[in-house]
XYZ file of C-alpha atoms in Angstrom:
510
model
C 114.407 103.176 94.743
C 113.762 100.660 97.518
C 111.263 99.397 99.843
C 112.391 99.065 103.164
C 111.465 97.171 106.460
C 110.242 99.737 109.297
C 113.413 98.017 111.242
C 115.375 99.260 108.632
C 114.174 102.541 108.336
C 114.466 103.159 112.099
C 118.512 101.763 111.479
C 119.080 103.994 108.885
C 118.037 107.248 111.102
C 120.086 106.161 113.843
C 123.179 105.785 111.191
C 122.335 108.928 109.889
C 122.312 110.864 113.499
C 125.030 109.053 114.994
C 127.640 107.753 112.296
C 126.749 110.777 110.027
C 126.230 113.176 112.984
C 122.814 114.870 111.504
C 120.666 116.063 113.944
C 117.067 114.081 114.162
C 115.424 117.573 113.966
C 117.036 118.411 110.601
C 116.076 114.861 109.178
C 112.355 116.289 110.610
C 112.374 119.311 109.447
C 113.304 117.938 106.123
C 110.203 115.677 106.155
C 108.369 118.703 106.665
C 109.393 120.121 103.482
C 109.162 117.301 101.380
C 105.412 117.013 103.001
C 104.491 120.818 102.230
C 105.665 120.417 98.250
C 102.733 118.030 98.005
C 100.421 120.958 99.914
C 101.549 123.701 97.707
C 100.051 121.596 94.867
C 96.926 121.479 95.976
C 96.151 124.636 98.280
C 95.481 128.148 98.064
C 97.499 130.312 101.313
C 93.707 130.424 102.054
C 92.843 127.206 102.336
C 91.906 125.449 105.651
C 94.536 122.732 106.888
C 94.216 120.458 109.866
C 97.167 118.480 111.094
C 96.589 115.810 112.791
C 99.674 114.982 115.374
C 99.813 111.758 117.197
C 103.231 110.498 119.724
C 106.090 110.330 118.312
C 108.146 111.569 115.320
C 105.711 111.519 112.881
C 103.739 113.839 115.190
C 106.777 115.895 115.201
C 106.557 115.842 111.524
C 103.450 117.564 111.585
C 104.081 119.916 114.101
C 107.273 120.904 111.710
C 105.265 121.414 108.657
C 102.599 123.486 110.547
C 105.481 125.689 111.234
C 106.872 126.003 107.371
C 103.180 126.372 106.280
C 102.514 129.822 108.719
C 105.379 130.787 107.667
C 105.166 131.012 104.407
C 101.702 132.733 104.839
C 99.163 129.908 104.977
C 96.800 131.710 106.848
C 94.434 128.859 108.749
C 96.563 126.493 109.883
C 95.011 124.341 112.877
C 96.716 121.541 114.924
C 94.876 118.483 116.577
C 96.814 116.540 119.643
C 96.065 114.995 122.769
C 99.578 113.724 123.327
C 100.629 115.283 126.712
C 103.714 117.503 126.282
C 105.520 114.873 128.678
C 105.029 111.844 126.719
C 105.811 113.145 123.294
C 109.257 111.868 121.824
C 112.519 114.606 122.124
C 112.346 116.081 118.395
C 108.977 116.197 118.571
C 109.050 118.426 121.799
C 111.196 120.617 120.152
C 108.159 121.416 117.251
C 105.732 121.574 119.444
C 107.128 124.217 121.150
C 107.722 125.828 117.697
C 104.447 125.704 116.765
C 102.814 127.488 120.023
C 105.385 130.200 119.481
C 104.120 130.777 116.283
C 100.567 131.132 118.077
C 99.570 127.982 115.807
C 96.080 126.633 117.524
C 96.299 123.500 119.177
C 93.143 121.577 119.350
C 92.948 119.014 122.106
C 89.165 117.962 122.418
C 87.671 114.400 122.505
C 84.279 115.570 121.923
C 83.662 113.871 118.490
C 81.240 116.748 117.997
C 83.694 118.891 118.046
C 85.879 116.740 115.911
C 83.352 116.559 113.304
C 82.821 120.206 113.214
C 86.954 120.657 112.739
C 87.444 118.531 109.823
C 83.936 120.391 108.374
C 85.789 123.502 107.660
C 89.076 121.920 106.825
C 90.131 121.602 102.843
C 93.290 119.578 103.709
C 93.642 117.164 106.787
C 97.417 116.292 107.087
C 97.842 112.735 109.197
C 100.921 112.746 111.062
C 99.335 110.304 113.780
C 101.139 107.227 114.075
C 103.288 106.709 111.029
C 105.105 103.143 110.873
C 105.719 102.907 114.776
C 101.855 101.607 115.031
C 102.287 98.218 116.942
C 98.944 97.373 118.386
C 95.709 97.600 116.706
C 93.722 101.591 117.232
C 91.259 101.598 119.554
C 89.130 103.889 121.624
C 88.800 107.485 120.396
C 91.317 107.194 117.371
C 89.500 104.492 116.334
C 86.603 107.574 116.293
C 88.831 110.350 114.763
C 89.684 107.609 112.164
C 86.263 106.730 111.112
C 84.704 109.874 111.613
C 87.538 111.520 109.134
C 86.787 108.722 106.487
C 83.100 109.281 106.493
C 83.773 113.016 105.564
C 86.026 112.269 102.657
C 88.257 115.271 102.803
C 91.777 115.804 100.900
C 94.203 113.483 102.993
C 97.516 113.547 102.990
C 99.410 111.480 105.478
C 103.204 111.180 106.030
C 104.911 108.201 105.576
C 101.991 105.667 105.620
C 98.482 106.041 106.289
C 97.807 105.935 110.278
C 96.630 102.241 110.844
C 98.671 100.477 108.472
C 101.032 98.283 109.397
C 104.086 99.959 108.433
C 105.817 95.844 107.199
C 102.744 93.810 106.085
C 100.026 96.520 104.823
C 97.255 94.811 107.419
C 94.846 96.963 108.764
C 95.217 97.529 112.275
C 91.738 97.845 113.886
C 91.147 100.913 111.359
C 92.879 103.356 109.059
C 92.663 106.300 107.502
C 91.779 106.735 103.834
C 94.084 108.958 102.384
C 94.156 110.548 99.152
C 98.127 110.596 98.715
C 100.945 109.645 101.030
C 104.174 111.118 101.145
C 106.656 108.208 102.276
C 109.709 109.278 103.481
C 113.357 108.386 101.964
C 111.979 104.688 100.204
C 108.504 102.822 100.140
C 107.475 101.311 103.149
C 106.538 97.427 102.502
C 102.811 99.220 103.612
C 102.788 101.561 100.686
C 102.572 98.939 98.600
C 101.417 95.521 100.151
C 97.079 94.899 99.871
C 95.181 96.188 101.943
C 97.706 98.822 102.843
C 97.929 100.116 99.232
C 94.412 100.596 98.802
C 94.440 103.280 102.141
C 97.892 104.419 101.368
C 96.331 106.414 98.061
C 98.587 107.959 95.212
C 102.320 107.249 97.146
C 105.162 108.928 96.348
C 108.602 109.255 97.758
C 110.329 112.097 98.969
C 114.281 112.620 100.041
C 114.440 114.019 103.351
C 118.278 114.609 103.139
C 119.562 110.953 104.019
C 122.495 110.451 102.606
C 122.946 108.273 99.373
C 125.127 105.625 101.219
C 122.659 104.969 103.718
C 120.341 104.036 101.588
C 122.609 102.241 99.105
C 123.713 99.561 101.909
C 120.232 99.297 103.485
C 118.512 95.853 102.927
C 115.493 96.044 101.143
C 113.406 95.515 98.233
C 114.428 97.097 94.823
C 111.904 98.916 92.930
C 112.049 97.709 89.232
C 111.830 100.842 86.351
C 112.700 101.282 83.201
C 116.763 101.270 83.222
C 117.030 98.661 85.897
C 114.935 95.969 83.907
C 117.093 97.751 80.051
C 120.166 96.695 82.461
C 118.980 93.321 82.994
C 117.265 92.634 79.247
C 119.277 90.350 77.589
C 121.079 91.721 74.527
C 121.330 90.095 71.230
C 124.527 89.425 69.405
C 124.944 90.135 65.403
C 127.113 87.110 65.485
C 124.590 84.642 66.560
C 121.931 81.747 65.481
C 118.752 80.137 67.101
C 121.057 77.721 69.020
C 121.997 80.854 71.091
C 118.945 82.004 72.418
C 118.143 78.806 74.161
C 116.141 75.756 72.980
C 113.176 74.971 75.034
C 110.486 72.262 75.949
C 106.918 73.480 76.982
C 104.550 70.778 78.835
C 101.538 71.452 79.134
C 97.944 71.465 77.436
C 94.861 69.681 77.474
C 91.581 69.571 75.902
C 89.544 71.663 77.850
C 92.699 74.335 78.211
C 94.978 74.603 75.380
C 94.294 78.168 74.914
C 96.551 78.569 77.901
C 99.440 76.481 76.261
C 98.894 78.267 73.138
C 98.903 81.714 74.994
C 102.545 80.802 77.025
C 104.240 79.317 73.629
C 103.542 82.453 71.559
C 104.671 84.685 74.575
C 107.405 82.699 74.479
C 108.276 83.403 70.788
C 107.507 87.167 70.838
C 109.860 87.469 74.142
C 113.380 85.617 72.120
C 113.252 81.965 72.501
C 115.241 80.379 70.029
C 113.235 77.010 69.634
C 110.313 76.001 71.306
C 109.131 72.082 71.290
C 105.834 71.869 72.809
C 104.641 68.392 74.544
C 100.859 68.707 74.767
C 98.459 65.582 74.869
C 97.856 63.484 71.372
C 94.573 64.751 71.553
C 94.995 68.423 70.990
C 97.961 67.975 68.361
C 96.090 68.999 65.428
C 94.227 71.819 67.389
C 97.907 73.060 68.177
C 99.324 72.931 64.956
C 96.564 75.006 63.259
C 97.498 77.873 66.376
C 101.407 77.770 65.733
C 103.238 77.869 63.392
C 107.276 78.680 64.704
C 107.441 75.320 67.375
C 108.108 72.087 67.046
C 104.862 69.989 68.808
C 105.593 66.637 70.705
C 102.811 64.833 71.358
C 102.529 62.492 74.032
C 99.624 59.770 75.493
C 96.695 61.019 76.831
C 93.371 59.751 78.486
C 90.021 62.015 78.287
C 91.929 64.964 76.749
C 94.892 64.777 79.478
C 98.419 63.118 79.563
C 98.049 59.995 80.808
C 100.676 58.135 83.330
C 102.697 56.527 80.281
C 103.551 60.224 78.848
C 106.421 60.931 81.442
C 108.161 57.575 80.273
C 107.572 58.772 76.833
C 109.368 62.046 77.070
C 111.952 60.726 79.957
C 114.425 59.975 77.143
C 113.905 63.273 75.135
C 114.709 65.671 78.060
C 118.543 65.848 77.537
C 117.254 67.753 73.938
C 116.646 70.414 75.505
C 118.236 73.608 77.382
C 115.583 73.917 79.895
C 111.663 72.890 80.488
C 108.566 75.318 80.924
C 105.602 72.587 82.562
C 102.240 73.289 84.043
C 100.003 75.517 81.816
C 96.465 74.329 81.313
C 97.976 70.687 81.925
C 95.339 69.836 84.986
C 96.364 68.149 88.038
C 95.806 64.132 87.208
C 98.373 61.567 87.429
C 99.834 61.987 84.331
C 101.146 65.271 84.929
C 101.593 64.488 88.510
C 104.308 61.708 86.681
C 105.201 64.952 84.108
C 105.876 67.614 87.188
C 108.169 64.578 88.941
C 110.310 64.010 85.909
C 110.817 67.349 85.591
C 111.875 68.076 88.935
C 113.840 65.008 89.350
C 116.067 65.923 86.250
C 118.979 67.807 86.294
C 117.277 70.534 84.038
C 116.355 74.224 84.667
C 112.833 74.584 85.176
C 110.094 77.472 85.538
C 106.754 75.937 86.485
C 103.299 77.568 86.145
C 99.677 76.809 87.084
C 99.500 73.391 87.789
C 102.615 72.308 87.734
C 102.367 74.587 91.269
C 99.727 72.937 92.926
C 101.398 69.234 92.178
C 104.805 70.611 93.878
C 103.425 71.945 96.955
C 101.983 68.227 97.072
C 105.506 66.713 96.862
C 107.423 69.957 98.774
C 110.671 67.321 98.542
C 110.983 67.711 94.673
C 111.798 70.992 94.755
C 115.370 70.423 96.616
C 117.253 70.136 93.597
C 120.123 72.171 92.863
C 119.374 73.021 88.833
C 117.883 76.225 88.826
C 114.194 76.274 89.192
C 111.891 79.742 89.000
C 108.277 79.084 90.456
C 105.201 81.602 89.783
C 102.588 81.049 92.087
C 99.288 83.693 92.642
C 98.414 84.166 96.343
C 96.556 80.421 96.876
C 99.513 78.652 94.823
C 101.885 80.342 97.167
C 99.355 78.698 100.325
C 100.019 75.290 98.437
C 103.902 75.197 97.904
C 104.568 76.863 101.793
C 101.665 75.014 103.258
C 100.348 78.072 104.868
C 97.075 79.293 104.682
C 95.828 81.484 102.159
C 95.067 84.609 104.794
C 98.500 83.656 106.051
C 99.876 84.713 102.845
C 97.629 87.791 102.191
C 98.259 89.060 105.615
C 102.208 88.849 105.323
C 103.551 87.453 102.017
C 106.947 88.334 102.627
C 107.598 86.889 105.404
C 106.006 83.570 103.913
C 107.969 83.995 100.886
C 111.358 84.468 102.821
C 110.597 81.580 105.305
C 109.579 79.259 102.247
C 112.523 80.059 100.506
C 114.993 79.113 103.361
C 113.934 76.043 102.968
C 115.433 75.414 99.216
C 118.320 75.606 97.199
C 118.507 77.527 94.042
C 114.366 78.700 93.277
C 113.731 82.231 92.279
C 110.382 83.102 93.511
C 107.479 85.273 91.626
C 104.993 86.183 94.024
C 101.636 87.573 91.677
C 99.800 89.853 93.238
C 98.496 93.376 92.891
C 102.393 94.141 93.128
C 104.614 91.346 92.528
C 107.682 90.570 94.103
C 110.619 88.170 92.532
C 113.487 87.157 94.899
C 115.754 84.567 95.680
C 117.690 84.013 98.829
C 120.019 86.804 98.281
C 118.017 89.295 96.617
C 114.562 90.997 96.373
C 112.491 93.329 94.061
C 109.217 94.281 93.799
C 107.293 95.741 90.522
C 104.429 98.585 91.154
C 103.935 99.088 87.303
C 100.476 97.236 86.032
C 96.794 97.363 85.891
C 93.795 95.216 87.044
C 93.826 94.394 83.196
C 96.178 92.136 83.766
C 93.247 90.322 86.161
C 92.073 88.186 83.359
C 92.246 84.515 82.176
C 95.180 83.771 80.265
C 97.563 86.898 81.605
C 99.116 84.483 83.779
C 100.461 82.209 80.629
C 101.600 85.394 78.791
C 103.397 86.281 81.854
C 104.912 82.214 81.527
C 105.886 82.817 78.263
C 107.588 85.838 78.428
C 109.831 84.184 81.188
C 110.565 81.211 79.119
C 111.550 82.945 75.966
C 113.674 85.674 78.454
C 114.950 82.885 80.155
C 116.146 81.256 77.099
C 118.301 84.079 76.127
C 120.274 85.060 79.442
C 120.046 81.619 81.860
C 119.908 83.812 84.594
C 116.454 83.372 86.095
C 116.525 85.991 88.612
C 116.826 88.821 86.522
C 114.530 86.857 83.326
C 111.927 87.131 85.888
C 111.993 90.687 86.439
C 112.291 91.183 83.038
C 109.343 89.178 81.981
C 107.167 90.917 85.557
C 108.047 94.490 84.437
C 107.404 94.134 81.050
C 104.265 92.289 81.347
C 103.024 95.102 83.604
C 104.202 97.708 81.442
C 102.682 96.420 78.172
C 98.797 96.577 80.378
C 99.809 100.197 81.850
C 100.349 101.222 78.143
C 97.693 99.129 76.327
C 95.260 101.772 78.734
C 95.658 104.711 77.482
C 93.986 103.526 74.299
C 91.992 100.486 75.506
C 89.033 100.258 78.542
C 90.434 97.630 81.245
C 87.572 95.586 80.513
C 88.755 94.651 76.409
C 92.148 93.892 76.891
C 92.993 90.834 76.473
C 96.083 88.220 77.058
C 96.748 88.077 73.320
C 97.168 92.182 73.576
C 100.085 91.611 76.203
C 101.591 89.977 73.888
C 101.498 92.306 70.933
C 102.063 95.462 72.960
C 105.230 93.295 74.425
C 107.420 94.397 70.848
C 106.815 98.183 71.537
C 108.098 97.876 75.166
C 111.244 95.653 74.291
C 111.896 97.974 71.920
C 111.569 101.030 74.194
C 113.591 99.207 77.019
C 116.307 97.846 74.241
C 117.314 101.633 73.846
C 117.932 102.125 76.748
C 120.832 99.761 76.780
C-alpha cells in the first residue's frame, strides 16, 4: 500500500485513461462502488442519505453512487449541488445526467435554513465536495454547509479525503468537514494521514477502484509499512554465528538527572539483538548504571555536576575504532561536554544514529552532518525545526516537504520523522508507519524506540530498513499492549517486554 502525492494521483488517472485506454467514467463508477460497500455496512434501504456534490470528479463520484444506491432499492436518496451544469467537469456531466433520469432529487438551496433542515432528516451525509483538488482555502457558504454539518454530528462518509483538507499536507483549509470514515481511493492520500488532516479524515480505509497493479507499482510515493514488509526487512539470525556478528556497539549518553533514559535505550537495545553494548555515561552515574544492567560493558568518562565534562571526548577519542558503530544523545543534556561528544562522533568515520540531544547540538553545527558514514537521525516535530532550521509550524504544517528539502542537503542520513505517524526515508526512498497509540506519548518511549534501532541496526548495517523495523515494531508492541492495558499505565519498560512477542510474530513470517 502507498501514500501518494495528489500530483501523483492525478498522473496515474491520466496513465490509466490514456496509456491503458480506461474510460474516466469507469474509473468513477468504480469509486462509486467501492464508496457504497462502506454504506451497505451501515444503512438500512430505508435509511436517509444526503450526498453532498461539489465541481469536479469527486462530485461526479457522488452523483455515481447516488445512482448505484436507487438502484439497488435505497429508497431516500437526496442530492445537494449548486455547481451549474456548465461548469461541472466532463465525467461528472455524464452522472449528473444519470442521476435526474433516475428522478434522484437535486437540492440546490443556499438558505442555511433549509440546509439545516436537510441534514436533520438525513442518517448518512456522503461528502463528495471537493476531494483533493481543494487549492484555496473554503469560504462563503461552504464554509456554512461545512460548519453547519459538523455541529449536527451525523454519520459522514466522505470520498477520498475529507472536503477541506489539503489533499498533500493535511492543513486545514479555512474549514473541514468532520467525517466519521473516509473512503480514499486506490492509496492514502498524504491528508489521510498527516495531523490535522487525520484527525477530520476519521476511520480511513482504502479501496481499489480498478487501477491497474502497474500503475500503482511505478508511482512515487510513500510505502505503507505492515506486517510482511517489516518480516522482509527483520534481520535474520544465523545458527552458525557468535556475538561478534550481531554488531558491537557504543552508547553515549546519561547523566545524573536522566539516566533512566540511557538505561531505557541500552536494554531496548539488548532485547532488539545487539551483540555487545559498551555504554559511556558520566563517572558519576557508573555505579547507578551497573546496579540497572547487567549484559553491557559501562565506560565511564569525566563529568562536572552530573554531566560529561569537555575532557570526556578526548577520553573516548582513542576508543572509538572498538567499536562497529555509536548510539549518542539520550538523557546526555546539551553542555559542552557533549557538545565535544556529538562532534567526535560526527567527525569520525563511524555509523551513527543520534537521539534527543545529540539532535538539538547537530542542528547547531548543520556542517557535521556532511559526512559520508552512514548516519540515521530521530528527531520529534521541534528537533526536526532545529536540524532544518525551520520553524516548528513550518514543520507541522508540511513535514514532508521539510524533510525532503532537509535531506537534499546531505549525504548518506536516513531520516525518522516522530509524529502521530512517522515517516523514515532517505533520499531514494520513503515509508510511513500508521500502526501505534498515544501510549507511546510518554517519557522514555522515545529511548525504547533508540534502542530498538541500535540493537536492529547492529544486526543488518542497513539503517534504512533497521529503522522501519525498530518504528513498526515499536508501534506495534503499544497497539497490542492495549487490548489488555488502559493508555494511561503503559509504560516505556512495557515496549520493551511486549517487543519479544512481536519479533517473534514478525520472525514467522520470514
Amino acid at each position: 500500500m502507498k501514500i501518494v502525492t495528489t500530483k501523483t494521483m492525478k498522473e496515474m488517472d491520466r496513465i490509466a485513461m490514456e496509456e491503458y485506454h480506461i474510460p474516466g467514467v469507469v474509473l468513477m463508477e468504480h469509486a462509486a462502488m467501492a464508496v457504497k460497500k462502506h454504506v451497505d455496512l451501515v444503512a438500512d434501504k430505508n435509511k436517509h442519505i444526503v450526498i453532498l456534490c461539489g465541481p469536479g470528479n469527486n462530485g461526479g463520484d457522488g452523483f455515481a453512487l447516488a445512482r448505484l444506491l436507487k438502484q439497488d432499492g435505497y429508497e431516500q436518496v437526496m442530492i445537494f449541488c449548486n455547481v451549474p451544469f456548465e461548469k461541472m467537469s466532463h465525467d461528472e456531466k455524464i452522472y449528473a445526467a444519470i442521476a435526474g433520469s433516475y428522478h434522484i432529487p437535486i437540492y440546490q438551496s443556499e438558505d442555511l435554513k433549509e440546509v439545516k433542515k436537510m441534514f436533520a432528516s438525513a442518517d448518512i451525509v456522503i461528502d463528495a465536495l471537493f476531494g483533493t483538488g481543494l487549492s484555496r482555502n473554503i469560504e462563503g457558504f461552504y464554509d456554512q454547509l461545512i460548519l453547519t454539518l459538523n455541529t449536527m454530528h451525523k454519520y459522514v462518509i466522505s470520498i477520498d479525503i475529507a472536503s477541506g483538507i489539503n489533499g498533500d499536507s493535511g492543513a486545514i483549509m479555512g474549514c473541514g468537514i468532520q467525517a466519521t470514515k473516509t473512503v480514499s481511493l486506490v492509496c492514502y492520500k498524504p491528508g489521510n494521514v498527516m495531523y490535522p488532516g487525520s484527525a477530520y479524515c476519521g476511520d480511513v480505509v482504502v479501496e481499489d477502484i480498478a487501477m491497474p497493479q502497474e500503475i500503482i507499482v511505478k508511482s512515487n510515493g510513500n510505502e505503507v509499512m505492515d506486517d510482511d514488509l517489516i518480516a522482509s526487512f527483520l534481520p535474520k539470525r544465523q545458527a552458525h554465528s557468535n556475538k561478534g556478528s550481531y554488531g558491537k556497539a557504543l552508547i553515549i549518553g546519561g547523566s545524573m538527572r536522566m539516566h533512566g533514559a540511557l538505561a531505557m535505550c541500552a536494554k531496548a537495545a539488548l532485547s532488539s539483538g545487539i551483540g555487545t553494548l559498551t555504554i559511556a555515561l558520566p563517572s558519576s552515574i557508573n555505579a547507578i548504571m551497573a546496579g540497572k544492567m547487567e549484559e553491557c560493558m559501562l565506560l565511564p568518562l569525566s563529568d562536572e555536576d552530573g554531566y560529561f565534562s569537555e575532557k570526556s571526548a578526548e577520553e573516548l577519542k582513542d576508543q572509538l575504532d572498538l567499536f562497529d558503530f555509536v548510539t549518542i544523545g539520550n538523557g546526555m543534556g546539551r553542555g559542552k561536554g557533549a557538545n565535544a561528544l556529538v562532534e567526535l562522533v560526527l567527525k569520525s568515520n563511524l555509523p551513527c544514529i543520534l537521539d534527543g540531544d545529540a539532535l538539538y547540538l547537530a542542528g547547531k553545527h548543520p556542517e557535521w552532518l556532511k559526512r559520508k558514514a552512514p548516519t540515521i537521525l530521530t528527531p520529534h516535530p521541534k528537533e526536526m525545526s532545529y536540524l532544518s532550521a525551520r520553524k516548528l509550524d513550518d514543520v507541522l504544517n508540511d513535514p514532508m516537504e521539510v524533510v525532503q528539502t532537509f535531506l537534499k542537503g546531505y549525504g548518506n542520513i536516513t531520516l525518522i520523522y516522530k509524529n502521530e505517524h512517522t515517516i523514515v526515508c532517505n533520499k531514494a526512498f520513503s515509508y510511513m508507519n500508521l500502526a501505534g497509540n498515544n501510549a507511546l506519548a510518554k517519557g522514555g518511549s522515545g529511548d525504547v524506540l533508540c534502542g530498538m534501532l541500535c540493537g536492529l541496526y547492529g544486526q543488518s548495517k542497513d539503517a534504512l530498513k533497521s529503522a522501519c523495523c525498530a518504528v513498526y515494531v515499536h508501534a506495534r508492541c503499544a497497539d497490542e499492549l492495549i487490548k489488555a492495558k488502559d493508555y494511561n499505565a503503559i509504560l516505556a519498560k512495557d515496549i520493551i517486554e511486549e517487543s519479544s512477542h512481536i519479533y517473534k510474530e514478525l520472525r514467522n513470517r520470514q
